[in-house]
Amino acid sequence: MLRDTHLKINLDTLIANLEIVQSHLSKKTEIGAVLKANAYGHGSKVIAKTLMAYGLSYFLVATLLEGIQLRNEDSRYQILIMGHTPDHLLEQAILKNLELTIFTYEQGLLIHQLAQKHKTTATVHIKIETGFNRLGFSVNEKLIPSILKLSLLKHLNIKGIFTHLALRNKNADENQFQVFQKVIRSLEEHNVEIPLKHVCDSIGMTLYPHMHMDMVRIGALLYGLQGEEKFIPGIQQILKMETKFSHIKILEEDSFISYGMRKEVKKGSRIGTLPFGYADGYPRALYKDGFVCVNGDFYPFAGVICMDQCMIDLGNANFESDDIVSIIDTNQLSISKLAKKVQTNKNEFVSSLAARLPRLYIRHKKPYLISYEMLGETHELY
Ligand SMILES: *Cc1c(COP(=O)(O)O)cnc(C)c1O
């Protein structure tokens, strides 16, 4: 391991989460695994490979580059770019066999023309605006004629149609779903049957079984991130973060610690220095009421967290330089609790974890792979 501070990602738990999600779905609903933002910081290459070995090969990303990254790993992956792909990049996506999201007639026509030029067929999903107001075809009198025209284009394969819930409340979500269903029905009346209709993300899937349709787009639940209120039993966080002490000293007098000397610690206390900081994606704001755990006990930060290092107040507890320090773990150190402390959500917290953190993957309860994203290297450990 080329750095003491690292993420530990449990692939056994990933698969266990996947099985729980599957058990809540009927046979006709498939899972699109959301791997955007480096699989929410968990490392999309290894997560994709693990899911593929388990038989799941439909991967959803946000951008063209994320799509190309996965395509370069394996030509068998089915990859959907859920975000906008600008016109000048559409050709790249088609040549890489990436599925595209469209929300205007002109995008569809251009994709058809580019696919024709390369004597191929491009696959698209049509995004419908039902109330989120981010991306999507507006639902108006032009919508159905536009989709009908697109459905006649020979080099365009309309594989999917989808929308995204704003998750405001049950009523508003249900309204969005009704708008979407009305579009589907109108298309069916014109004999246009789009095979993959999808609406739900993790929370939508948990709350609304009747909205599962042909596919659910699942990110958070696979990584074991869920809010307490929509609780699916058994889902567990798959990521931990650990480090070791870089230095421990006993203060010889009352002393101030770190930038701005904002924190005074009494003489005789032990101060542990740890080799991680906010550039690793750990929120700097946690210096106020965050803590780490060593041998089952919790210790607060002493002074502000620096870019690459931080100090903790060990009181009079004594540790060895080899003792393991837990930064992210379950219970008090769960992603859910830490995110709440800095008033953000779990997804933002994990997707901010930096590429400079080695990712150690556990499989069959043993260290299995180590990935250094900075070096583009992954090493098998058994
Ligand atoms: C990110 C995303 C998802 C996945 O959301 P989770 O809550 O992590 O399951 C699904 N659909 C779209 C359109 C997204 O952008």
Tab-separated table of C-alpha atoms and ligand atoms in Angstrom:
chain	number	residue	atom	x	y	z
A	1	MET	CA	0.000	0.000	0.000
A	2	LEU	CA	1.593	3.230	-1.182
A	3	ARG	CA	-0.289	5.412	1.283
A	4	ASP	CA	-1.539	4.786	4.817
A	5	THR	CA	-4.746	6.771	4.293
A	6	HIS	CA	-7.038	4.706	2.088
A	7	LEU	CA	-10.602	3.698	1.329
A	8	LYS	CA	-11.679	0.141	2.042
A	9	ILE	CA	-14.526	-1.015	-0.178
A	10	ASN	CA	-16.328	-4.248	0.523
A	11	LEU	CA	-17.467	-5.963	-2.681
A	12	ASP	CA	-19.220	-8.740	-0.719
A	13	THR	CA	-21.488	-6.081	0.756
A	14	LEU	CA	-21.995	-4.515	-2.688
A	15	ILE	CA	-23.326	-7.844	-3.968
A	16	ALA	CA	-25.431	-8.331	-0.831
A	17	ASN	CA	-26.993	-4.885	-1.423
A	18	LEU	CA	-27.634	-5.767	-5.062
A	19	GLU	CA	-29.406	-8.971	-4.037
A	20	ILE	CA	-31.604	-7.059	-1.587
A	21	VAL	CA	-32.510	-4.538	-4.289
A	22	GLN	CA	-33.321	-7.392	-6.687
A	23	SER	CA	-35.539	-9.022	-4.084
A	24	HIS	CA	-37.695	-5.865	-4.087
A	25	LEU	CA	-38.168	-5.944	-7.864
A	26	SER	CA	-40.377	-8.105	-10.019
A	27	LYS	CA	-38.772	-10.274	-12.719
A	28	LYS	CA	-39.623	-7.822	-15.476
A	29	THR	CA	-37.779	-4.881	-13.915
A	30	GLU	CA	-34.074	-4.709	-14.573
A	31	ILE	CA	-31.433	-2.735	-12.721
A	32	GLY	CA	-29.388	-0.019	-14.361
A	33	ALA	CA	-26.418	0.458	-12.034
A	34	VAL	CA	-25.539	4.134	-11.724
A	35	LEU	CA	-21.758	4.464	-11.930
A	36	LYS	CA	-21.443	8.212	-12.501
A	37	ALA	CA	-18.888	10.230	-10.534
A	38	ASN	CA	-16.508	7.286	-10.324
A	39	ALA	CA	-19.285	5.139	-8.882
A	40	TYR	CA	-19.918	7.774	-6.214
A	41	GLY	CA	-16.234	7.709	-5.297
A	42	HIS	CA	-16.090	3.920	-4.990
A	43	GLY	CA	-14.125	3.418	-8.236
A	44	SER	CA	-16.275	2.748	-11.286
A	45	LYS	CA	-13.919	0.296	-13.025
A	46	VAL	CA	-13.837	-2.223	-10.192
A	47	ILE	CA	-17.507	-1.757	-9.328
A	48	ALA	CA	-18.459	-2.335	-12.990
A	49	LYS	CA	-16.292	-5.435	-13.233
A	50	THR	CA	-17.730	-6.860	-10.025
A	51	LEU	CA	-21.326	-6.259	-11.108
A	52	MET	CA	-20.604	-7.689	-14.568
A	53	ALA	CA	-19.235	-10.904	-13.016
A	54	TYR	CA	-22.536	-11.066	-11.168
A	55	GLY	CA	-24.524	-10.745	-14.376
A	56	LEU	CA	-25.413	-7.067	-14.287
A	57	SER	CA	-24.046	-5.145	-17.258
A	58	TYR	CA	-26.233	-2.080	-17.736
A	59	PHE	CA	-24.293	0.931	-16.515
A	60	LEU	CA	-25.483	4.527	-16.279
A	61	VAL	CA	-23.123	7.484	-16.275
A	62	ALA	CA	-23.467	11.245	-16.461
A	63	THR	CA	-20.985	12.274	-19.143
A	64	LEU	CA	-19.313	11.145	-22.345
A	65	LEU	CA	-15.913	10.834	-20.640
A	66	GLU	CA	-17.334	8.578	-17.962
A	67	GLY	CA	-18.874	6.491	-20.713
A	68	ILE	CA	-15.602	6.236	-22.630
A	69	GLN	CA	-13.766	5.271	-19.435
A	70	LEU	CA	-16.051	2.261	-18.959
A	71	ARG	CA	-16.175	1.405	-22.665
A	72	ASN	CA	-12.382	1.194	-22.719
A	73	GLU	CA	-12.641	-1.415	-19.956
A	74	ASP	CA	-15.073	-3.771	-21.670
A	75	SER	CA	-16.867	-3.782	-25.014
A	76	ARG	CA	-19.727	-5.877	-23.559
A	77	TYR	CA	-20.964	-3.207	-21.135
A	78	GLN	CA	-24.196	-1.458	-22.080
A	79	ILE	CA	-23.631	2.171	-21.184
A	80	LEU	CA	-26.154	4.994	-21.073
A	81	ILE	CA	-25.080	8.620	-20.758
A	82	MET	CA	-27.916	10.179	-18.742
A	83	GLY	CA	-26.754	13.772	-19.132
A	84	HIS	CA	-26.514	16.074	-22.144
A	85	THR	CA	-23.979	15.253	-24.833
A	86	PRO	CA	-23.214	18.384	-26.893
A	87	ASP	CA	-23.713	18.098	-30.665
A	88	HIS	CA	-19.994	18.215	-31.457
A	89	LEU	CA	-19.399	15.132	-29.259
A	90	LEU	CA	-22.251	12.956	-30.499
A	91	GLU	CA	-20.083	11.269	-33.123
A	92	GLN	CA	-17.585	10.159	-30.444
A	93	ALA	CA	-20.395	8.634	-28.429
A	94	ILE	CA	-21.788	6.765	-31.435
A	95	LEU	CA	-18.368	5.402	-32.390
A	96	LYS	CA	-17.888	4.182	-28.811
A	97	ASN	CA	-21.277	2.476	-28.877
A	98	LEU	CA	-22.640	4.565	-26.004
A	99	GLU	CA	-26.368	5.073	-25.547
A	100	LEU	CA	-27.404	8.717	-25.555
A	101	THR	CA	-30.069	10.745	-23.802
A	102	ILE	CA	-31.972	13.148	-26.055
A	103	PHE	CA	-34.542	15.810	-25.316
A	104	THR	CA	-35.001	17.610	-28.632
A	105	TYR	CA	-36.045	16.443	-32.079
A	106	GLU	CA	-32.919	18.061	-33.566
A	107	GLN	CA	-30.588	15.975	-31.397
A	108	GLY	CA	-32.301	12.798	-32.572
A	109	LEU	CA	-32.092	13.818	-36.218
A	110	LEU	CA	-28.404	14.704	-35.936
A	111	ILE	CA	-27.624	11.396	-34.213
A	112	HIS	CA	-29.451	9.552	-36.996
A	113	GLN	CA	-27.432	11.399	-39.654
A	114	LEU	CA	-24.117	10.708	-37.896
A	115	ALA	CA	-24.990	7.044	-37.462
A	116	GLN	CA	-25.944	6.827	-41.141
A	117	LYS	CA	-22.587	8.334	-42.103
A	118	HIS	CA	-20.863	5.531	-40.171
A	119	LYS	CA	-23.261	2.854	-41.467
A	120	THR	CA	-24.401	2.015	-37.977
A	121	THR	CA	-27.388	2.474	-35.678
A	122	ALA	CA	-27.269	4.721	-32.622
A	123	THR	CA	-29.240	3.940	-29.501
A	124	VAL	CA	-31.033	6.687	-27.595
A	125	HIS	CA	-33.284	7.191	-24.589
A	126	ILE	CA	-35.854	9.965	-24.723
A	127	LYS	CA	-36.005	12.110	-21.622
A	128	ILE	CA	-39.367	13.624	-20.707
A	129	GLU	CA	-39.778	16.749	-18.586
A	130	THR	CA	-42.422	16.008	-15.958
A	131	GLY	CA	-41.643	18.555	-13.258
A	132	PHE	CA	-37.985	18.437	-12.256
A	133	ASN	CA	-37.133	21.086	-14.846
A	134	ARG	CA	-33.609	19.950	-15.588
A	135	LEU	CA	-33.520	18.122	-18.945
A	136	GLY	CA	-36.352	16.707	-20.996
A	137	PHE	CA	-38.771	17.179	-23.868
A	138	SER	CA	-41.544	19.521	-22.722
A	139	VAL	CA	-44.911	17.814	-22.691
A	140	ASN	CA	-46.890	19.867	-25.223
A	141	GLU	CA	-48.631	19.423	-28.576
A	142	LYS	CA	-45.310	19.059	-30.407
A	143	LEU	CA	-44.037	16.167	-28.293
A	144	ILE	CA	-45.832	13.172	-29.792
A	145	PRO	CA	-45.330	14.269	-33.431
A	146	SER	CA	-41.609	14.792	-32.712
A	147	ILE	CA	-41.171	11.321	-31.219
A	148	LEU	CA	-43.203	9.779	-34.041
A	149	LYS	CA	-40.885	11.389	-36.583
A	150	LEU	CA	-37.826	10.172	-34.672
A	151	SER	CA	-39.241	6.655	-34.527
A	152	LEU	CA	-39.181	6.521	-38.349
A	153	LEU	CA	-35.470	7.266	-38.631
A	154	LYS	CA	-33.675	4.101	-39.757
A	155	HIS	CA	-30.380	4.719	-37.999
A	156	LEU	CA	-31.924	5.648	-34.673
A	157	ASN	CA	-32.896	2.974	-32.206
A	158	ILE	CA	-35.191	4.414	-29.542
A	159	LYS	CA	-34.511	1.949	-26.782
A	160	GLY	CA	-35.671	3.892	-23.757
A	161	ILE	CA	-37.893	6.660	-22.465
A	162	PHE	CA	-37.519	8.107	-19.008
A	163	THR	CA	-38.098	10.859	-16.531
A	164	HIS	CA	-36.700	11.758	-13.116
A	165	LEU	CA	-38.655	12.367	-9.932
A	166	ALA	CA	-38.049	15.519	-7.908
A	167	LEU	CA	-39.006	13.596	-4.730
A	168	ARG	CA	-40.877	16.518	-3.285
A	169	ASN	CA	-43.707	14.521	-1.757
A	170	LYS	CA	-45.991	11.658	-2.657
A	171	ASN	CA	-48.511	13.849	-4.453
A	172	ALA	CA	-46.025	15.718	-6.581
A	173	ASP	CA	-44.153	12.506	-7.451
A	174	GLU	CA	-47.426	10.833	-8.414
A	175	ASN	CA	-48.281	13.815	-10.641
A	176	GLN	CA	-44.953	13.484	-12.436
A	177	PHE	CA	-45.588	9.780	-12.942
A	178	GLN	CA	-49.070	10.473	-14.365
A	179	VAL	CA	-47.640	12.955	-16.880
A	180	PHE	CA	-45.077	10.359	-17.929
A	181	GLN	CA	-47.644	7.593	-18.263
A	182	LYS	CA	-49.863	9.792	-20.372
A	183	VAL	CA	-46.985	10.298	-22.813
A	184	ILE	CA	-46.422	6.532	-22.961
A	185	ARG	CA	-50.120	5.905	-23.621
A	186	SER	CA	-50.252	8.486	-26.407
A	187	LEU	CA	-47.253	6.842	-28.046
A	188	GLU	CA	-48.855	3.428	-27.734
A	189	GLU	CA	-51.985	4.754	-29.401
A	190	HIS	CA	-49.725	5.621	-32.327
A	191	ASN	CA	-48.193	2.136	-32.219
A	192	VAL	CA	-44.875	3.309	-30.835
A	193	GLU	CA	-43.729	0.909	-28.148
A	194	ILE	CA	-40.448	1.897	-26.490
A	195	PRO	CA	-38.995	-1.146	-24.711
A	196	LEU	CA	-37.298	0.406	-21.691
A	197	LYS	CA	-39.431	2.779	-19.640
A	198	HIS	CA	-37.787	4.040	-16.462
A	199	VAL	CA	-38.577	6.500	-13.712
A	200	CYS	CA	-37.111	5.508	-10.338
A	201	ASP	CA	-33.803	6.216	-8.662
A	202	SER	CA	-32.995	4.587	-5.300
A	203	ILE	CA	-35.503	6.550	-3.258
A	204	GLY	CA	-38.183	6.329	-5.950
A	205	MET	CA	-37.694	2.575	-6.101
A	206	THR	CA	-38.035	2.259	-2.339
A	207	LEU	CA	-41.142	4.418	-2.073
A	208	TYR	CA	-43.069	3.565	-5.227
A	209	PRO	CA	-43.194	-0.083	-6.343
A	210	HIS	CA	-45.861	0.778	-8.931
A	211	MET	CA	-43.373	3.054	-10.706
A	212	HIS	CA	-40.639	0.446	-11.232
A	213	MET	CA	-41.646	-0.176	-14.891
A	214	ASP	CA	-38.925	-1.853	-17.028
A	215	MET	CA	-35.844	-0.551	-15.242
A	216	VAL	CA	-34.801	1.241	-12.069
A	217	ARG	CA	-31.698	3.440	-11.998
A	218	ILE	CA	-29.924	2.520	-8.803
A	219	GLY	CA	-26.876	4.267	-7.376
A	220	ALA	CA	-27.111	5.040	-3.671
A	221	LEU	CA	-28.647	1.737	-2.592
A	222	LEU	CA	-25.864	-0.304	-4.208
A	223	TYR	CA	-23.314	1.633	-2.204
A	224	GLY	CA	-25.404	1.205	0.915
A	225	LEU	CA	-26.414	4.846	1.201
A	226	GLN	CA	-29.978	5.411	2.305
A	227	GLY	CA	-31.907	7.757	4.523
A	228	GLU	CA	-33.412	6.390	7.724
A	229	GLU	CA	-36.954	7.295	6.683
A	230	LYS	CA	-37.091	5.033	3.591
A	231	PHE	CA	-35.385	2.132	5.174
A	232	ILE	CA	-34.817	-1.109	3.275
A	233	PRO	CA	-33.595	-3.621	5.878
A	234	GLY	CA	-30.170	-5.128	5.341
A	235	ILE	CA	-28.721	-2.465	3.051
A	236	GLN	CA	-25.241	-1.645	4.315
A	237	GLN	CA	-22.626	0.978	3.553
A	238	ILE	CA	-19.785	-0.620	1.577
A	239	LEU	CA	-17.078	2.005	2.146
A	240	LYS	CA	-14.752	2.760	5.041
A	241	MET	CA	-11.802	5.108	5.335
A	242	GLU	CA	-8.771	4.398	7.503
A	243	THR	CA	-5.323	5.721	8.247
A	244	LYS	CA	-2.431	5.465	10.697
A	245	PHE	CA	-0.747	8.078	12.849
A	246	SER	CA	2.082	10.020	11.266
A	247	HIS	CA	3.145	11.534	14.604
A	248	ILE	CA	2.092	11.505	18.254
A	249	LYS	CA	3.425	13.926	20.825
A	250	ILE	CA	2.750	14.998	24.412
A	251	LEU	CA	2.272	18.755	24.847
A	252	GLU	CA	4.842	20.172	27.249
A	253	GLU	CA	2.678	23.211	27.961
A	254	ASP	CA	-0.799	24.539	27.117
A	255	SER	CA	-0.629	24.968	23.328
A	256	PHE	CA	-2.579	26.160	20.318
A	257	ILE	CA	-3.004	23.807	17.372
A	258	SER	CA	-3.118	24.323	13.576
A	259	TYR	CA	-3.826	27.332	11.312
A	260	GLY	CA	-5.026	30.377	13.141
A	261	MET	CA	-4.235	28.617	16.419
A	262	ARG	CA	-7.942	28.319	16.955
A	263	LYS	CA	-7.790	25.445	19.377
A	264	GLU	CA	-6.030	25.431	22.716
A	265	VAL	CA	-5.138	22.089	24.257
A	266	LYS	CA	-3.883	21.584	27.813
A	267	LYS	CA	-0.357	20.608	28.783
A	268	GLY	CA	0.135	16.851	29.062
A	269	SER	CA	-2.386	15.968	26.349
A	270	ARG	CA	-1.363	13.772	23.478
A	271	ILE	CA	-1.815	15.191	19.995
A	272	GLY	CA	-1.976	12.726	17.120
A	273	THR	CA	-1.176	13.930	13.613
A	274	LEU	CA	-2.968	12.077	10.808
A	275	PRO	CA	-2.023	12.077	7.120
A	276	PHE	CA	-5.341	13.092	5.571
A	277	GLY	CA	-6.987	16.417	4.896
A	278	TYR	CA	-9.667	18.237	3.009
A	279	ALA	CA	-7.954	17.584	-0.338
A	280	ASP	CA	-8.874	13.938	0.180
A	281	GLY	CA	-12.505	14.967	0.113
A	282	TYR	CA	-12.963	14.933	3.861
A	283	PRO	CA	-14.907	18.120	4.657
A	284	ARG	CA	-12.806	20.755	6.386
A	285	ALA	CA	-15.890	21.944	8.259
A	286	LEU	CA	-15.840	18.744	10.312
A	287	TYR	CA	-12.985	20.095	12.444
A	288	LYS	CA	-15.624	21.679	14.673
A	289	ASP	CA	-17.570	18.613	15.731
A	290	GLY	CA	-16.091	15.667	13.837
A	291	PHE	CA	-14.066	12.859	15.314
A	292	VAL	CA	-12.154	9.720	14.431
A	293	CYS	CA	-12.104	6.374	16.186
A	294	VAL	CA	-9.147	4.376	17.510
A	295	ASN	CA	-9.664	1.026	19.250
A	296	GLY	CA	-13.347	1.745	19.793
A	297	ASP	CA	-12.943	5.212	21.347
A	298	PHE	CA	-13.675	8.538	19.677
A	299	TYR	CA	-11.315	11.527	19.552
A	300	PRO	CA	-12.109	15.044	18.300
A	301	PHE	CA	-10.097	17.126	15.879
A	302	ALA	CA	-7.709	19.620	17.449
A	303	GLY	CA	-7.785	22.763	15.343
A	304	VAL	CA	-8.661	23.165	11.701
A	305	ILE	CA	-8.175	20.355	9.204
A	306	CYS	CA	-5.373	21.183	6.737
A	307	MET	CA	-5.180	20.231	3.072
A	308	ASP	CA	-3.260	16.983	3.649
A	309	GLN	CA	-3.059	16.544	7.410
A	310	CYS	CA	-5.005	17.042	10.579
A	311	MET	CA	-4.485	16.779	14.317
A	312	ILE	CA	-6.608	15.026	16.879
A	313	ASP	CA	-6.772	15.415	20.635
A	314	LEU	CA	-6.057	12.026	22.192
A	315	GLY	CA	-6.282	13.289	25.800
A	316	ASN	CA	-4.109	10.884	27.732
A	317	ALA	CA	-4.760	7.833	25.566
A	318	ASN	CA	-1.610	6.210	24.253
A	319	PHE	CA	-1.347	4.614	20.819
A	320	GLU	CA	1.248	3.025	18.604
A	321	SER	CA	2.075	4.331	15.143
A	322	ASP	CA	0.625	1.122	13.715
A	323	ASP	CA	-2.818	1.436	15.324
A	324	ILE	CA	-5.646	1.781	12.839
A	325	VAL	CA	-7.547	5.065	12.864
A	326	SER	CA	-11.100	4.896	11.471
A	327	ILE	CA	-12.215	8.021	9.649
A	328	ILE	CA	-15.350	6.705	7.926
A	329	ASP	CA	-17.008	3.598	9.353
A	330	THR	CA	-20.447	2.450	10.477
A	331	ASN	CA	-22.586	3.870	13.345
A	332	GLN	CA	-21.171	7.155	14.702
A	333	LEU	CA	-18.799	7.468	11.739
A	334	SER	CA	-21.298	6.501	9.041
A	335	ILE	CA	-21.461	8.514	5.837
A	336	SER	CA	-25.027	9.385	6.730
A	337	LYS	CA	-24.027	10.911	10.108
A	338	LEU	CA	-20.946	12.693	8.767
A	339	ALA	CA	-22.866	14.157	5.825
A	340	LYS	CA	-25.586	15.417	8.150
A	341	LYS	CA	-22.994	17.169	10.328
A	342	VAL	CA	-21.854	19.261	7.378
A	343	GLN	CA	-25.396	19.765	6.064
A	344	THR	CA	-24.922	17.871	2.859
A	345	ASN	CA	-26.217	14.589	1.485
A	346	LYS	CA	-24.515	11.213	1.416
A	347	ASN	CA	-23.970	11.320	-2.340
A	348	GLU	CA	-22.056	14.586	-2.196
A	349	PHE	CA	-19.962	13.272	0.665
A	350	VAL	CA	-18.782	10.099	-1.104
A	351	SER	CA	-18.496	11.520	-4.606
A	352	SER	CA	-16.018	14.073	-3.233
A	353	LEU	CA	-13.558	11.407	-2.051
A	354	ALA	CA	-10.351	12.111	-3.951
A	355	ALA	CA	-8.552	10.123	-6.633
A	356	ARG	CA	-5.388	10.332	-4.545
A	357	LEU	CA	-6.834	7.902	-1.987
A	358	PRO	CA	-5.851	4.306	-2.710
A	359	ARG	CA	-8.914	2.083	-2.873
A	360	LEU	CA	-8.530	-1.313	-1.264
A	361	TYR	CA	-11.228	-3.768	-2.315
A	362	ILE	CA	-12.327	-6.663	-0.135
A	363	ARG	CA	-13.813	-9.781	-1.717
A	364	HIS	CA	-14.636	-13.079	-0.060
A	365	LYS	CA	-13.689	-11.321	3.183
A	366	LYS	CA	-10.083	-10.846	2.033
A	367	PRO	CA	-8.097	-7.968	0.537
A	368	TYR	CA	-8.547	-8.553	-3.187
A	369	LEU	CA	-7.453	-5.542	-5.241
A	370	ILE	CA	-5.709	-2.295	-4.663
A	371	SER	CA	-6.386	0.524	-7.052
A	372	TYR	CA	-4.232	3.626	-7.466
A	373	GLU	CA	-6.316	5.921	-9.616
A	374	MET	CA	-3.494	8.454	-9.852
A	375	LEU	CA	-1.288	5.839	-11.480
A	376	GLY	CA	-4.034	4.162	-13.469
A	377	GLU	CA	-2.949	0.910	-11.800
A	378	THR	CA	-4.883	-1.884	-10.161
A	379	HIS	CA	-3.038	-4.743	-8.453
A	380	GLU	CA	-4.512	-8.107	-7.545
A	381	LEU	CA	-3.687	-9.259	-4.049
A	382	TYR	CA	-4.674	-12.896	-4.460
B	1	LIG	C1	-27.834	9.927	-10.242
B	1	LIG	C2	-29.093	9.511	-10.892
B	1	LIG	C3	-29.768	8.373	-10.455
B	1	LIG	C4	-29.325	7.543	-9.270
B	1	LIG	O1	-29.734	8.120	-8.055
B	1	LIG	P1	-29.569	7.356	-6.661
B	1	LIG	O2	-30.383	8.135	-5.728
B	1	LIG	O3	-28.122	7.383	-6.319
B	1	LIG	O4	-30.059	5.977	-6.872
B	1	LIG	C5	-30.889	7.978	-11.174
B	1	LIG	N1	-31.339	8.697	-12.220
B	1	LIG	C6	-30.722	9.809	-12.660
B	1	LIG	C7	-31.272	10.547	-13.831
B	1	LIG	C8	-29.590	10.269	-12.002
B	1	LIG	O5	-28.989	11.383	-12.415
